[in-house]
Short mmCIF file of C-alpha atoms in Angstrom, two decimals:
data_model
loop_
_atom_site.label_atom_id
_atom_site.label_comp_id
_atom_site.label_asym_id
_atom_site.label_seq_id
_atom_site.Cartn_x
_atom_site.Cartn_y
_atom_site.Cartn_z
CA UNK A 1 -28.67 110.31 175.35
CA UNK A 2 -27.97 106.59 175.21
CA UNK A 3 -24.66 105.00 176.18
CA UNK A 4 -23.89 101.28 176.04
CA UNK A 5 -21.23 99.43 178.00
CA UNK A 6 -20.30 95.77 178.28
CA UNK A 7 -20.05 94.37 181.81
CA UNK A 8 -19.86 91.12 183.76
CA UNK A 9 -22.40 90.09 186.39
CA UNK A 10 -20.29 89.54 189.51
CA UNK A 11 -22.70 86.90 190.83
CA UNK A 12 -23.28 84.78 187.70
CA UNK A 13 -20.14 85.82 185.73
CA UNK A 14 -22.44 86.33 182.75
CA UNK A 15 -21.53 88.99 180.19
CA UNK A 16 -24.22 91.65 179.81
CA UNK A 17 -24.79 95.01 178.16
CA UNK A 18 -25.78 98.05 180.23
CA UNK A 19 -27.71 100.85 178.56
CA UNK A 20 -27.50 104.22 180.29
CA UNK A 21 -30.31 106.65 179.53
CA UNK A 22 -29.01 109.97 180.79
CA UNK A 23 -31.45 112.51 182.20
CA UNK A 24 -34.25 110.12 181.35
CA UNK A 25 -37.03 112.31 182.68
CA UNK A 26 -36.08 115.64 181.11
CA UNK A 27 -38.09 114.90 177.96
CA UNK A 28 -41.58 113.44 178.42
CA UNK A 29 -41.58 111.75 174.98
CA UNK A 30 -38.27 109.97 175.61
CA UNK A 31 -39.38 109.03 179.13
CA UNK A 32 -42.56 107.44 177.78
CA UNK A 33 -40.59 105.49 175.17
CA UNK A 34 -38.22 104.19 177.82
CA UNK A 35 -41.09 103.12 180.08
CA UNK A 36 -42.92 101.50 177.15
CA UNK A 37 -39.85 99.50 176.11
CA UNK A 38 -39.28 98.29 179.67
CA UNK A 39 -42.93 97.27 180.15
CA UNK A 40 -43.10 95.41 176.83
CA UNK A 41 -39.79 93.60 177.11
CA UNK A 42 -40.48 92.52 180.71
CA UNK A 43 -43.50 90.62 179.40
CA UNK A 44 -41.80 89.09 176.34
CA UNK A 45 -39.84 85.86 176.36
CA UNK A 46 -38.46 84.66 173.06
CA UNK A 47 -35.11 83.51 171.70
CA UNK A 48 -35.12 86.20 169.00
CA UNK A 49 -36.17 89.12 171.22
CA UNK A 50 -33.62 91.04 173.28
CA UNK A 51 -34.16 90.35 176.97
CA UNK A 52 -34.01 92.75 179.90
CA UNK A 53 -31.92 91.10 182.59
CA UNK A 54 -32.29 93.75 185.25
CA UNK A 55 -32.91 97.41 185.94
CA UNK A 56 -30.34 98.98 188.25
CA UNK A 57 -32.00 100.99 190.98
CA UNK A 58 -30.53 104.36 191.98
CA UNK A 59 -28.79 104.59 195.37
CA UNK A 60 -31.23 107.35 196.36
CA UNK A 61 -34.72 107.85 194.95
CA UNK A 62 -34.44 111.64 195.10
CA UNK A 63 -31.38 111.45 192.81
CA UNK A 64 -33.11 109.30 190.20
CA UNK A 65 -32.06 111.02 186.96
CA UNK A 66 -30.41 108.30 184.89
CA UNK A 67 -31.85 104.88 184.02
CA UNK A 68 -29.59 101.83 183.70
CA UNK A 69 -31.05 98.81 181.90
CA UNK A 70 -29.22 95.48 181.73
CA UNK A 71 -29.68 93.48 178.51
CA UNK A 72 -28.30 90.41 176.80
CA UNK A 73 -24.86 91.21 175.44
CA UNK A 74 -24.70 91.10 171.64
CA UNK A 75 -21.59 91.74 169.56
CA UNK A 76 -22.91 94.01 166.82
CA UNK A 77 -25.98 94.83 164.76
CA UNK A 78 -27.09 93.90 161.27
CA UNK A 79 -26.40 97.36 159.87
CA UNK A 80 -22.70 97.06 160.70
CA UNK A 81 -22.54 93.57 159.20
CA UNK A 82 -24.29 94.55 155.96
CA UNK A 83 -22.01 97.53 155.40
CA UNK A 84 -18.79 95.77 156.38
CA UNK A 85 -16.35 93.71 154.31
CA UNK A 86 -17.52 90.50 155.96
CA UNK A 87 -18.65 87.99 153.31
CA UNK A 88 -22.33 86.98 153.47
CA UNK A 89 -23.31 83.75 151.79
CA UNK A 90 -26.86 82.65 150.93
CA UNK A 91 -27.06 80.63 154.14
CA UNK A 92 -26.26 83.74 156.20
CA UNK A 93 -29.05 85.66 154.48
CA UNK A 94 -31.54 82.84 154.98
CA UNK A 95 -30.63 82.43 158.65
CA UNK A 96 -30.94 86.14 159.41
CA UNK A 97 -34.32 86.32 157.66
CA UNK A 98 -35.59 83.17 159.40
CA UNK A 99 -34.72 84.54 162.85
CA UNK A 100 -36.19 87.95 162.08
CA UNK A 101 -39.49 86.45 160.91
CA UNK A 102 -39.53 84.04 163.85
CA UNK A 103 -39.09 86.87 166.34
CA UNK A 104 -41.61 89.10 164.56
CA UNK A 105 -44.21 86.32 164.53
CA UNK A 106 -43.91 86.18 168.31
CA UNK A 107 -44.15 89.99 168.64
CA UNK A 108 -47.33 90.05 166.55
CA UNK A 109 -48.77 87.02 168.40
CA UNK A 110 -48.74 89.05 171.63
CA UNK A 111 -50.53 91.91 169.83
CA UNK A 112 -47.55 94.25 169.56
CA UNK A 113 -46.41 96.25 166.54
CA UNK A 114 -42.68 97.03 166.59
CA UNK A 115 -42.98 100.02 164.20
CA UNK A 116 -39.24 100.66 163.88
CA UNK A 117 -37.66 97.61 162.31
CA UNK A 118 -34.35 98.41 160.61
CA UNK A 119 -30.91 96.74 160.45
CA UNK A 120 -29.46 98.81 163.32
CA UNK A 121 -32.23 97.52 165.63
CA UNK A 122 -31.41 93.88 164.87
CA UNK A 123 -28.67 92.70 167.22
CA UNK A 124 -26.32 89.88 166.23
CA UNK A 125 -23.61 87.85 167.97
CA UNK A 126 -20.63 85.92 166.63
CA UNK A 127 -22.78 82.80 166.14
CA UNK A 128 -25.07 84.80 163.81
CA UNK A 129 -27.85 84.63 166.41
CA UNK A 130 -30.23 87.55 165.87
CA UNK A 131 -32.42 89.38 168.38
CA UNK A 132 -34.92 92.16 167.73
CA UNK A 133 -34.28 95.20 169.91
CA UNK A 134 -35.39 98.80 170.50
CA UNK A 135 -39.11 98.70 171.30
CA UNK A 136 -39.31 102.40 172.16
CA UNK A 137 -41.76 103.10 169.31
CA UNK A 138 -43.72 99.86 169.71
CA UNK A 139 -47.43 99.83 170.44
CA UNK A 140 -49.96 97.21 171.39
CA UNK A 141 -52.75 96.76 168.87
CA UNK A 142 -55.23 98.02 171.50
CA UNK A 143 -53.55 101.44 171.58
CA UNK A 144 -55.48 102.72 168.57
CA UNK A 145 -55.60 106.27 169.93
CA UNK A 146 -51.82 106.50 169.66
CA UNK A 147 -51.35 105.17 166.12
CA UNK A 148 -49.44 107.88 164.28
CA UNK A 149 -47.98 107.67 160.80
CA UNK A 150 -44.63 109.22 161.77
CA UNK A 151 -42.91 105.98 162.69
CA UNK A 152 -40.23 103.75 161.20
CA UNK A 153 -37.08 105.13 159.60
CA UNK A 154 -38.12 106.39 156.15
CA UNK A 155 -36.23 103.79 154.10
CA UNK A 156 -38.16 100.99 155.82
CA UNK A 157 -41.53 102.74 156.00
CA UNK A 158 -44.57 101.07 154.41
CA UNK A 159 -46.53 102.96 151.70
CA UNK A 160 -49.59 103.37 153.95
CA UNK A 161 -47.43 105.32 156.41
CA UNK A 162 -45.92 107.46 153.66
CA UNK A 163 -49.48 108.29 152.57
CA UNK A 164 -50.39 109.41 156.11
CA UNK A 165 -52.75 106.56 156.83
CA UNK A 166 -53.54 106.69 160.56
CA UNK A 167 -54.97 103.16 160.65
CA UNK A 168 -52.55 100.36 159.87
CA UNK A 169 -51.79 96.78 160.85
CA UNK A 170 -48.85 94.48 161.48
CA UNK A 171 -48.27 94.57 157.71
CA UNK A 172 -46.10 97.66 158.26
CA UNK A 173 -43.56 95.50 160.09
CA UNK A 174 -43.64 92.89 157.33
CA UNK A 175 -42.89 95.61 154.75
CA UNK A 176 -39.87 96.62 156.84
CA UNK A 177 -38.70 93.00 156.86
CA UNK A 178 -38.86 92.90 153.06
CA UNK A 179 -36.75 96.06 152.84
CA UNK A 180 -34.23 94.63 155.30
CA UNK A 181 -33.99 91.34 153.41
CA UNK A 182 -33.35 93.19 150.15
CA UNK A 183 -30.58 95.14 151.89
CA UNK A 184 -29.01 91.95 153.23
CA UNK A 185 -28.97 90.42 149.74
CA UNK A 186 -27.66 93.46 147.85
CA UNK A 187 -25.80 95.19 150.71
CA UNK A 188 -27.48 98.41 149.64
CA UNK A 189 -30.72 100.01 150.92
CA UNK A 190 -33.68 98.94 148.79
CA UNK A 191 -35.51 102.30 148.83
CA UNK A 192 -33.06 105.04 149.98
CA UNK A 193 -35.47 107.95 149.65
CA UNK A 194 -34.18 111.47 150.29
CA UNK A 195 -37.63 112.57 151.49
CA UNK A 196 -41.08 111.01 151.59
CA UNK A 197 -41.95 112.07 148.01
CA UNK A 198 -38.72 110.56 146.68
CA UNK A 199 -39.40 107.47 148.80
CA UNK A 200 -42.82 106.99 147.17
CA UNK A 201 -41.31 107.52 143.72
CA UNK A 202 -38.73 104.79 144.30
CA UNK A 203 -41.42 102.37 145.47
CA UNK A 204 -43.77 103.08 142.54
CA UNK A 205 -40.89 102.66 140.06
CA UNK A 206 -40.41 99.10 141.33
CA UNK A 207 -44.12 98.30 141.34
CA UNK A 208 -44.97 99.79 137.96
#
């Protein structure tokens, strides 16, 4: 279970967000995702990628059950903005897309596939600055043995994943970006499939 809280660094007086991962080691899959996200983000440094500020160590190692990760503090996410009453002009849409592509170019340049791009994983502040977050499903391109098709929320999933292709490239992230951009422009999901068959039908209707 994830819980987020805003806090202030008592030394720097900087506002931060603290993510609590409760009972982080009870489930091996969730534990691996947490470790993967920490390892990847500790090696990334980009204006449009969420940054890990610190990891709070437990008072006692033998009582290490919960993980506390300190991130940049952001005000909301793109999903909340899209489905709110806040007006979005063309400049807003262009700026969000520019930052998303800029951050994704960096992610791909360090040989990482995000694999779960969606509006709720794109964090935004009051200045409309955007940062890509949630790298729990990310993989490096060298991890070919772990490339599964069951990734990415269905509405943002590329056709090759819907067709159970086990070998794919960074193009799957670019497909997700296109779906997100369409949702920003129309304020409705582009391909809101009820299941994977319906999802494919919606996509083929647009193509053909």
